[in-house]
PDB file of C-alpha atoms in Angstrom:
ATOM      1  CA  UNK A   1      -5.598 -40.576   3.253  1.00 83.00           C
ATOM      2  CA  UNK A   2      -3.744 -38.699   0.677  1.00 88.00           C
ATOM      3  CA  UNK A   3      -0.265 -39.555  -0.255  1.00 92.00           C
ATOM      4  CA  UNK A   4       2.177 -37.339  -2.517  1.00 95.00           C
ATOM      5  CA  UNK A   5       5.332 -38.833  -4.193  1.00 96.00           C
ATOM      6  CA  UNK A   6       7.697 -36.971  -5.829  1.00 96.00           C
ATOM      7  CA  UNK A   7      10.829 -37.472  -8.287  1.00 97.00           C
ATOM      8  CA  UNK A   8      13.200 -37.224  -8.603  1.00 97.00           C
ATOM      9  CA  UNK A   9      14.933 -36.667  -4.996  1.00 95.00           C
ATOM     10  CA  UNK A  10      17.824 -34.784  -6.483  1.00 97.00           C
ATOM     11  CA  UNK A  11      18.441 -32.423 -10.086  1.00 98.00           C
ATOM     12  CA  UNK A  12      21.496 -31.223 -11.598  1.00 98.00           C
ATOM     13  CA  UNK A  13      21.000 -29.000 -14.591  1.00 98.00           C
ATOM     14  CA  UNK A  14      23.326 -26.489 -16.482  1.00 98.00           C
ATOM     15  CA  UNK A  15      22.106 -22.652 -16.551  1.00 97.00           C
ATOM     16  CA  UNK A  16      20.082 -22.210 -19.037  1.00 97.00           C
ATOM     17  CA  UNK A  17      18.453 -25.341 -19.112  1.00 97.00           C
ATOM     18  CA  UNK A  18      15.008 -26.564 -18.636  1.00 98.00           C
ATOM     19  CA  UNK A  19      14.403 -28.402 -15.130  1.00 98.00           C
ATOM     20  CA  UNK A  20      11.085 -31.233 -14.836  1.00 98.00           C
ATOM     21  CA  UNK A  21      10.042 -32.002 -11.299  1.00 98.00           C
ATOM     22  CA  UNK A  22       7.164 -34.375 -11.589  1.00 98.00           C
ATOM     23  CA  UNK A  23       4.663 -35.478  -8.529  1.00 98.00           C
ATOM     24  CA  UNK A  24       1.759 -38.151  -8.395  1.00 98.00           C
ATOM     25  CA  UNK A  25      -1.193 -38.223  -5.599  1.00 97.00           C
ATOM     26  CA  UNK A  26      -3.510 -40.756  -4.279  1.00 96.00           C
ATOM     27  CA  UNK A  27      -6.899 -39.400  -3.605  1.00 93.00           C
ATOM     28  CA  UNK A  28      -9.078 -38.226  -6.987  1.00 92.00           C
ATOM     29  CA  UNK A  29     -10.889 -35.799  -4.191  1.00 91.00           C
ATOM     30  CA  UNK A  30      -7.659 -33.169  -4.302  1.00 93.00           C
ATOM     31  CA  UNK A  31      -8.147 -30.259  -6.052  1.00 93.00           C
ATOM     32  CA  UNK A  32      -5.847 -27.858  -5.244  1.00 95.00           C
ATOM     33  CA  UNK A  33      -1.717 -28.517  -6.026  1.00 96.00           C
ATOM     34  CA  UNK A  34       0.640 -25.938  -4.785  1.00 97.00           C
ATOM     35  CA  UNK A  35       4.199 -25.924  -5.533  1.00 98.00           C
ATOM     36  CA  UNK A  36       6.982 -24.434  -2.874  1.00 98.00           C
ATOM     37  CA  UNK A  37      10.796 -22.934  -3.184  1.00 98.00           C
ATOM     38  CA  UNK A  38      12.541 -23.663   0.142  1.00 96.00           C
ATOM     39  CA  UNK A  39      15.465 -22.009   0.287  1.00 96.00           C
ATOM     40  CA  UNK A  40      18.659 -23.225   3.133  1.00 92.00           C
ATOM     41  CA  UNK A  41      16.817 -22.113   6.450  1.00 91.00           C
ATOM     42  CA  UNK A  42      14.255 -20.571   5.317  1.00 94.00           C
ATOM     43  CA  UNK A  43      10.340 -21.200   4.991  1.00 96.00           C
ATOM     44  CA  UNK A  44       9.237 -22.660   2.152  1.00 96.00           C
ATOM     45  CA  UNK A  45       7.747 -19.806  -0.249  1.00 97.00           C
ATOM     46  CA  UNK A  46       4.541 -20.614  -2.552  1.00 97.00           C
ATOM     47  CA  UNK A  47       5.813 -19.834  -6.426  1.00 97.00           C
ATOM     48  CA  UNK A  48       2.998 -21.121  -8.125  1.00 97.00           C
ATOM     49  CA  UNK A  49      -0.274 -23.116  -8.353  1.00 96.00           C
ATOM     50  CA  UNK A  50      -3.124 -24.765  -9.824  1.00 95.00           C
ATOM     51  CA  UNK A  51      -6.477 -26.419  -9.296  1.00 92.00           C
ATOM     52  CA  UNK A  52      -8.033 -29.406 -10.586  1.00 87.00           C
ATOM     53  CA  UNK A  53     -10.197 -27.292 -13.240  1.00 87.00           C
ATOM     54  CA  UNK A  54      -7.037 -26.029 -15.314  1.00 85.00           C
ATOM     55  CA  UNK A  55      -4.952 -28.124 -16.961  1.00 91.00           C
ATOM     56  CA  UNK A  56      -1.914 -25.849 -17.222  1.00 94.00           C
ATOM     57  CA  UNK A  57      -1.103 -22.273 -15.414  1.00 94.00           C
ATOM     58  CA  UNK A  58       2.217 -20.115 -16.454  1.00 96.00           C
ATOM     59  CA  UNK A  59       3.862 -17.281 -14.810  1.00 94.00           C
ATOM     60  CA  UNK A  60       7.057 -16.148 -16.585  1.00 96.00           C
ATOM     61  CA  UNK A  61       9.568 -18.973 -16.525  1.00 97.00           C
ATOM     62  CA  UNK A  62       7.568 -21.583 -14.394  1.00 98.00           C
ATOM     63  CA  UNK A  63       4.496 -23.703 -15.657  1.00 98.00           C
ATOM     64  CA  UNK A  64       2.468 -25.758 -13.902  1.00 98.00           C
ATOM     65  CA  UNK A  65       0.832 -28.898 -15.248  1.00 97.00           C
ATOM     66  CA  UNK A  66      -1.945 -30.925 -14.521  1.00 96.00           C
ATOM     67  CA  UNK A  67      -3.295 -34.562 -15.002  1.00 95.00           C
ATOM     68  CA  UNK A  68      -6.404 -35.727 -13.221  1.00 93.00           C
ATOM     69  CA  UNK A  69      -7.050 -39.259 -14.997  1.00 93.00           C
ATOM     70  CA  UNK A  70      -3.273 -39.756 -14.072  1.00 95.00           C
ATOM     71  CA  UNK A  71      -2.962 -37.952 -10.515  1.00 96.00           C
ATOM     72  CA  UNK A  72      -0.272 -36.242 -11.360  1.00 96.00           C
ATOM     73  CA  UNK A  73       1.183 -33.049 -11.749  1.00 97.00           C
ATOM     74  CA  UNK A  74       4.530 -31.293 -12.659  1.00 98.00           C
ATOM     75  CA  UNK A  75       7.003 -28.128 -12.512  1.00 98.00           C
ATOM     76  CA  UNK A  76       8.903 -26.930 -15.388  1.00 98.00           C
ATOM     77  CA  UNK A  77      11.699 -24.328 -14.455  1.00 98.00           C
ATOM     78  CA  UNK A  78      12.808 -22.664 -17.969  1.00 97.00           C
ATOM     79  CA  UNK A  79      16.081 -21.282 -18.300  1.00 98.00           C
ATOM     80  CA  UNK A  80      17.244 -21.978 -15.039  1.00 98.00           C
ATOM     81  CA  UNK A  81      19.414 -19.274 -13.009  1.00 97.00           C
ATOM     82  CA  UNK A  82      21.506 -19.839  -9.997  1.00 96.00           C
ATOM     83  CA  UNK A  83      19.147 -18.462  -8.150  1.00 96.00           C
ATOM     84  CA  UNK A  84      16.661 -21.458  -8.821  1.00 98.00           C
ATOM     85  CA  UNK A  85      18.572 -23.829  -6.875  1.00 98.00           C
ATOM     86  CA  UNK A  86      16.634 -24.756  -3.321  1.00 97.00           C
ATOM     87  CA  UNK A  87      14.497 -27.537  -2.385  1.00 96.00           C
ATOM     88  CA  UNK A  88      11.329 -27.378  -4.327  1.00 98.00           C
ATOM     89  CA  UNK A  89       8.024 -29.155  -2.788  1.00 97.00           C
ATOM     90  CA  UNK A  90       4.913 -29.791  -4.266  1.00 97.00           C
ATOM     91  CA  UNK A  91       1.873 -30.905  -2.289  1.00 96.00           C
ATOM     92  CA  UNK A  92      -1.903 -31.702  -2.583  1.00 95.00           C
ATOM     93  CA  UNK A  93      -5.067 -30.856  -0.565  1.00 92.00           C
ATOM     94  CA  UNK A  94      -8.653 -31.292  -0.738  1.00 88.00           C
ATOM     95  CA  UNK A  95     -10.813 -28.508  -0.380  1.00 82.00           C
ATOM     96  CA  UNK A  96     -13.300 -29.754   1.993  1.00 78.00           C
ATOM     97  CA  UNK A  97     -10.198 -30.632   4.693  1.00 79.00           C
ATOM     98  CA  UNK A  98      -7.159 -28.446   5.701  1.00 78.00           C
ATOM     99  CA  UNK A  99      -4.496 -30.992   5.737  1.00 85.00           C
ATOM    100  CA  UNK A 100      -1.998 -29.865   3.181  1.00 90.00           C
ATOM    101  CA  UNK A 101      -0.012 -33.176   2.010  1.00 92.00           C
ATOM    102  CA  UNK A 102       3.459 -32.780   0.957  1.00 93.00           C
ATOM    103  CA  UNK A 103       5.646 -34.237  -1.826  1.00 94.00           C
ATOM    104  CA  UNK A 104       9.483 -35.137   0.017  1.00 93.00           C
ATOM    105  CA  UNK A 105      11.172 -32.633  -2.022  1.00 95.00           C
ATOM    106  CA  UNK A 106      13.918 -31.785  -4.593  1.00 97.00           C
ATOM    107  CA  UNK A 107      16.925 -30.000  -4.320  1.00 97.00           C
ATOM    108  CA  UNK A 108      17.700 -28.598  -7.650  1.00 98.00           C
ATOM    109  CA  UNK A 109      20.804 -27.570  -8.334  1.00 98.00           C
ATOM    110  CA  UNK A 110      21.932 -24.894 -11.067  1.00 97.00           C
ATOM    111  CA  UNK A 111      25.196 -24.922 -11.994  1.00 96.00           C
ATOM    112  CA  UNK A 112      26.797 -21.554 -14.017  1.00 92.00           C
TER     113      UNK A 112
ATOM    114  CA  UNK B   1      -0.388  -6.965   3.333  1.00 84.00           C
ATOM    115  CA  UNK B   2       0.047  -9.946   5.883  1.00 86.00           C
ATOM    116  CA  UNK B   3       2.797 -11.006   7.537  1.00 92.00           C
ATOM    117  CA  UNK B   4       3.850 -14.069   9.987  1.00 96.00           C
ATOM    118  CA  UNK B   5       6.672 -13.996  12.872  1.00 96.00           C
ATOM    119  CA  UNK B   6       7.970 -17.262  14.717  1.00 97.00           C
ATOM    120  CA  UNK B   7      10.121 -16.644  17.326  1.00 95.00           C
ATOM    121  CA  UNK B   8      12.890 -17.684  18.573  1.00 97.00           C
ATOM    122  CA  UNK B   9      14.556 -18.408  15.342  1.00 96.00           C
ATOM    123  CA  UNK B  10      16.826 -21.286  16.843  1.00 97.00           C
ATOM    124  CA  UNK B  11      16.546 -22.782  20.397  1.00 97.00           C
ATOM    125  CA  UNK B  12      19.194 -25.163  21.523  1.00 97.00           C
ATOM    126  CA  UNK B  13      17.100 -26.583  24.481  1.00 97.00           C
ATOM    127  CA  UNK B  14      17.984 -29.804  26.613  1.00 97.00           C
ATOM    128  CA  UNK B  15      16.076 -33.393  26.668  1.00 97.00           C
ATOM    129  CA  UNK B  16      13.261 -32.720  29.447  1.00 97.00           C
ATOM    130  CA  UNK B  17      13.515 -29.256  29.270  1.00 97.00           C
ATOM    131  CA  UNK B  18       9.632 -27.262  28.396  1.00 97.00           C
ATOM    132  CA  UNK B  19       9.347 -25.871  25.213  1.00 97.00           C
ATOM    133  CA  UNK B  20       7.155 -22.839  23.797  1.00 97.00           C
ATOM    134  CA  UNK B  21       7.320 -21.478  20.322  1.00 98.00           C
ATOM    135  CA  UNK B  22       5.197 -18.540  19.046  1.00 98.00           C
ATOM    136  CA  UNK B  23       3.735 -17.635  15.907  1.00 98.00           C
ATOM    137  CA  UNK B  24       1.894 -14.238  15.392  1.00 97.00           C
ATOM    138  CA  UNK B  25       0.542 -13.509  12.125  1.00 96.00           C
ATOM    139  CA  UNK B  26      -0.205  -9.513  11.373  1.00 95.00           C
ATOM    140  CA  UNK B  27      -2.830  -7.918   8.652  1.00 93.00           C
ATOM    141  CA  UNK B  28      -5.422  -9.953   8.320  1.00 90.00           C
ATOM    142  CA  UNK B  29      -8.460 -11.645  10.761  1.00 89.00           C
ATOM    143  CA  UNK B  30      -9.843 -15.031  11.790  1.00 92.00           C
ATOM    144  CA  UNK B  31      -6.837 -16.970   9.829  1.00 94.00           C
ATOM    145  CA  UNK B  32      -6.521 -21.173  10.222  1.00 94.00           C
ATOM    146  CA  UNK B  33      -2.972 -21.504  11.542  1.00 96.00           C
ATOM    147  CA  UNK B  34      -0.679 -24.807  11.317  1.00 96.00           C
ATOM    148  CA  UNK B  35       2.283 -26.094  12.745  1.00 96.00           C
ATOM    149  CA  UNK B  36       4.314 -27.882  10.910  1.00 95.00           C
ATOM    150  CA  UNK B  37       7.339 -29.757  11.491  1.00 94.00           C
ATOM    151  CA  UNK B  38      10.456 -30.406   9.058  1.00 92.00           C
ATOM    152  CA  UNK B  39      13.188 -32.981   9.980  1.00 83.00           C
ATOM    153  CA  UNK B  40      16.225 -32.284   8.183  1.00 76.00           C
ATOM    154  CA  UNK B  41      16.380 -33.337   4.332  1.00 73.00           C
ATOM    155  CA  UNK B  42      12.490 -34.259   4.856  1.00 76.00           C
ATOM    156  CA  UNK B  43       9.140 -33.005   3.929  1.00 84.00           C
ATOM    157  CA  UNK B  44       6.925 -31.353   6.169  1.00 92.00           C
ATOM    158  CA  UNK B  45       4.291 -32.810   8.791  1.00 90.00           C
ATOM    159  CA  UNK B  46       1.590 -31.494   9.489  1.00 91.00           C
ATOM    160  CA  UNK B  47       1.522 -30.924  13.667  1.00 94.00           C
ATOM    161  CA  UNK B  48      -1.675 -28.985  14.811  1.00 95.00           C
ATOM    162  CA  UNK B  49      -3.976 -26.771  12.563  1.00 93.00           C
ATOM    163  CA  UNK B  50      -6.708 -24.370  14.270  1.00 94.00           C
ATOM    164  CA  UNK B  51      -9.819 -22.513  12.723  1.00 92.00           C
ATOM    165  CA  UNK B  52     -10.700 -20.384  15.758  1.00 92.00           C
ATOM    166  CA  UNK B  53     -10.275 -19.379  19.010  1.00 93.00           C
ATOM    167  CA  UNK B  54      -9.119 -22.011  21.475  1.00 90.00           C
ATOM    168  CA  UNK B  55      -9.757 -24.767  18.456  1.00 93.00           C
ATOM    169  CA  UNK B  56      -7.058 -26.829  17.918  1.00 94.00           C
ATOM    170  CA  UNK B  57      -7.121 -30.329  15.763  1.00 92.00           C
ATOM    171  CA  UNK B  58      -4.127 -32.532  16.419  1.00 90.00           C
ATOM    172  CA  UNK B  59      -2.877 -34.632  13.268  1.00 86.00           C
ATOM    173  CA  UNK B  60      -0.098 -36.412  14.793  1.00 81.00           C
ATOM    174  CA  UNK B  61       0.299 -37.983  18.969  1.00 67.00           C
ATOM    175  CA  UNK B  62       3.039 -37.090  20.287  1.00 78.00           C
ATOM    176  CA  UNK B  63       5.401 -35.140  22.616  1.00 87.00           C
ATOM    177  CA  UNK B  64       3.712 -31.666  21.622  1.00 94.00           C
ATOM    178  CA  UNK B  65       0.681 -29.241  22.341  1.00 95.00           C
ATOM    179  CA  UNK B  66      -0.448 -26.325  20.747  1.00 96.00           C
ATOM    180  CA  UNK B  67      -2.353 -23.470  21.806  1.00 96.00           C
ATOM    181  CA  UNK B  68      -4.106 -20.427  20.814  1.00 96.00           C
ATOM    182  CA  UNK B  69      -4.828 -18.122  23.159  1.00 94.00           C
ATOM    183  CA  UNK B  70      -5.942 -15.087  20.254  1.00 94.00           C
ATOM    184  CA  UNK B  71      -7.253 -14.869  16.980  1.00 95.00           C
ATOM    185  CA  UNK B  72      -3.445 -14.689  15.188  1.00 95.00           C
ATOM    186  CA  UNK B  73      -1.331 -16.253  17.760  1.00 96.00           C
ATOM    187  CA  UNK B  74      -0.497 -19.670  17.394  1.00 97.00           C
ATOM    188  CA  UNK B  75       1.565 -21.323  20.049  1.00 97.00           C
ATOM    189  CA  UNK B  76       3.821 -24.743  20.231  1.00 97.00           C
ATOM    190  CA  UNK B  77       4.463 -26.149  23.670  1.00 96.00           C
ATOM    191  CA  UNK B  78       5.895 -29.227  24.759  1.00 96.00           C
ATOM    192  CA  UNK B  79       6.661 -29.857  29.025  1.00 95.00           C
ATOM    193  CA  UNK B  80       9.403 -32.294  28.468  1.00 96.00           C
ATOM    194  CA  UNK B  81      11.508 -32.395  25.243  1.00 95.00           C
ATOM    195  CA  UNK B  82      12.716 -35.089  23.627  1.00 94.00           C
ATOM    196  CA  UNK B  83      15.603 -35.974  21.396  1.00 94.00           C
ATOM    197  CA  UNK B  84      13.390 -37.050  18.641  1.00 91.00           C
ATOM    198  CA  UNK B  85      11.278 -33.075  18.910  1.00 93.00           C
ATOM    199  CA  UNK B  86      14.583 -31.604  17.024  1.00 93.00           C
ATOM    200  CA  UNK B  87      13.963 -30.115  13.739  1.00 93.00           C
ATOM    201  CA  UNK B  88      12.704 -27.274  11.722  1.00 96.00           C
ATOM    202  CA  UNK B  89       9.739 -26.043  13.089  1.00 97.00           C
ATOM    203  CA  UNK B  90       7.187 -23.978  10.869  1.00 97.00           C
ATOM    204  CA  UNK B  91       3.954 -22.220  10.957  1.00 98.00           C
ATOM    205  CA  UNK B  92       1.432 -21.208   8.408  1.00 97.00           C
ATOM    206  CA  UNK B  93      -1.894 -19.316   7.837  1.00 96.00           C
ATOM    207  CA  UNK B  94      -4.467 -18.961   5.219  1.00 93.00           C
ATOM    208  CA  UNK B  95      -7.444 -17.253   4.883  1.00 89.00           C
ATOM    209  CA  UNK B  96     -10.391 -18.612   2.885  1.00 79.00           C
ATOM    210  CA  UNK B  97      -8.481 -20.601   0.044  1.00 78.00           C
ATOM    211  CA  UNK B  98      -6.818 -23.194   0.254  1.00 85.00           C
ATOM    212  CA  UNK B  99      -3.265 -21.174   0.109  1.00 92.00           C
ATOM    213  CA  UNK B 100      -0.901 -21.342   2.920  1.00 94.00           C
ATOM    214  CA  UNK B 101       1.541 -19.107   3.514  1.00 96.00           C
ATOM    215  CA  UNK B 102       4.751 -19.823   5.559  1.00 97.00           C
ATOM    216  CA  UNK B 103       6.801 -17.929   7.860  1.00 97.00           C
ATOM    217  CA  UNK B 104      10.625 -18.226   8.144  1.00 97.00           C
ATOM    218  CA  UNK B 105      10.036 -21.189  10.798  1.00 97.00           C
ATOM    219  CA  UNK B 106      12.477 -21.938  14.193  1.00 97.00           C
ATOM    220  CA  UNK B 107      15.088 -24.463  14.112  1.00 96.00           C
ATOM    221  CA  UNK B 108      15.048 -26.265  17.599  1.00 96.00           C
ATOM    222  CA  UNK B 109      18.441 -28.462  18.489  1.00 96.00           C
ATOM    223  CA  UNK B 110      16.830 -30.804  21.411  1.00 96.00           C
ATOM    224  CA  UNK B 111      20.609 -32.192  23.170  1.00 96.00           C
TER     225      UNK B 111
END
């Protein structure tokens, strides 16, 4: 079955700066990759994703990126806010199944 | 526009005690539903998803049942609780993508 890793576990950056959260996935057959924002307590929230026939999707200060031959994909968080930090997950699924595998998670943290 | 209640949002229950958690999703029809469950500082597992109407696919054995009784409830039942049940418990729904959508999940203290 599918199995996402992601890295790193934990990210400190400075406001303003540009945060990388990078994931990798097992099975060639996934072909949709959401990313989630879980904030303390709360559900996680769907911010952004993409699916295997785009390489790269962008809304305002988060991009997406894709790479198949590699199985992996990333998050980039420009200029990063306070209000960034949370637990950010990304996960993988296969169309043709409804098992939704997640990534373990990073906490980002954004410090003013 | 659609949105997804879980109730209660924390349950302090003790070890052999029943359980039943309820998810009801509003403004939209026919939606799969999952359960999912979070342990703290861990990614999510998926429980129990269900296309339909009394069909319910189990992903993991264990301690738990679900149930859905009509087309947007979604329900999470255990007879006997266990230590190891504790965590953050979450349900989801989509509705012909693959796009789930989460609701703000119940965090159950098993003691």
């Amino acid at each position: 079955g599918e199995n996402v890793e992601q890295h790193p576990s934990t990210l400190s950056v400075q406001e303003g700066d540009s945060a990388v959260i990078k994931c990798t996935y097992s099975d060639s057959a996934s072909n949709y990759f959401p990313w989630y924002k879980q904030e303390l307590g709360k559900g996680p929230q769907l911010i952004i994703d993409i699916r295997s026939n785009v390489g790269e999707k962008k809304d305002q200060r988060i991009a997406v990126t894709l790479n198949k031959t590699a199985k992996h994909f990333s998050l980039h968080i420009t200029e990063t806010q306070p209000e960034d930090s949370a637990v950010y997950f990304c996960a993988a699924k296969n169309t043709g199944f409804q098992k939704l595998v997640f990534g373990t998670g990073t906490r980002l943290l954004v410090s003013p | 526009s659609q949105t997804i209640h879980q109730w209660p949002a924390t349950l302090v229950q003790p070890v052999g005690s029943p359980l039943s958690l309820e998810c009801t999703v509003e403004g939209t029809s026919n939606p799969n539903l999952y359960w999912y469950r979070q342990a703290a500082g861990r990614g999510l597992q998926l429980l129990f998803y269900s296309v339909g109407i009394g069909q319910i696919s189990s992903e993991v054995p264990q301690n738990l049942s679900a149930s859905r009784p009509q087309d947007r409830q979604f329900i999470l039942s255990s007879k006997k609780l266990l230590l190891s049940d504790s965590g953050f418990y979450l349900c989801a729904w989509s509705v012909g993508t693959d796009t789930q959508y989460f609701g703000p999940g119940t965090r159950l203290t098993v003691l």
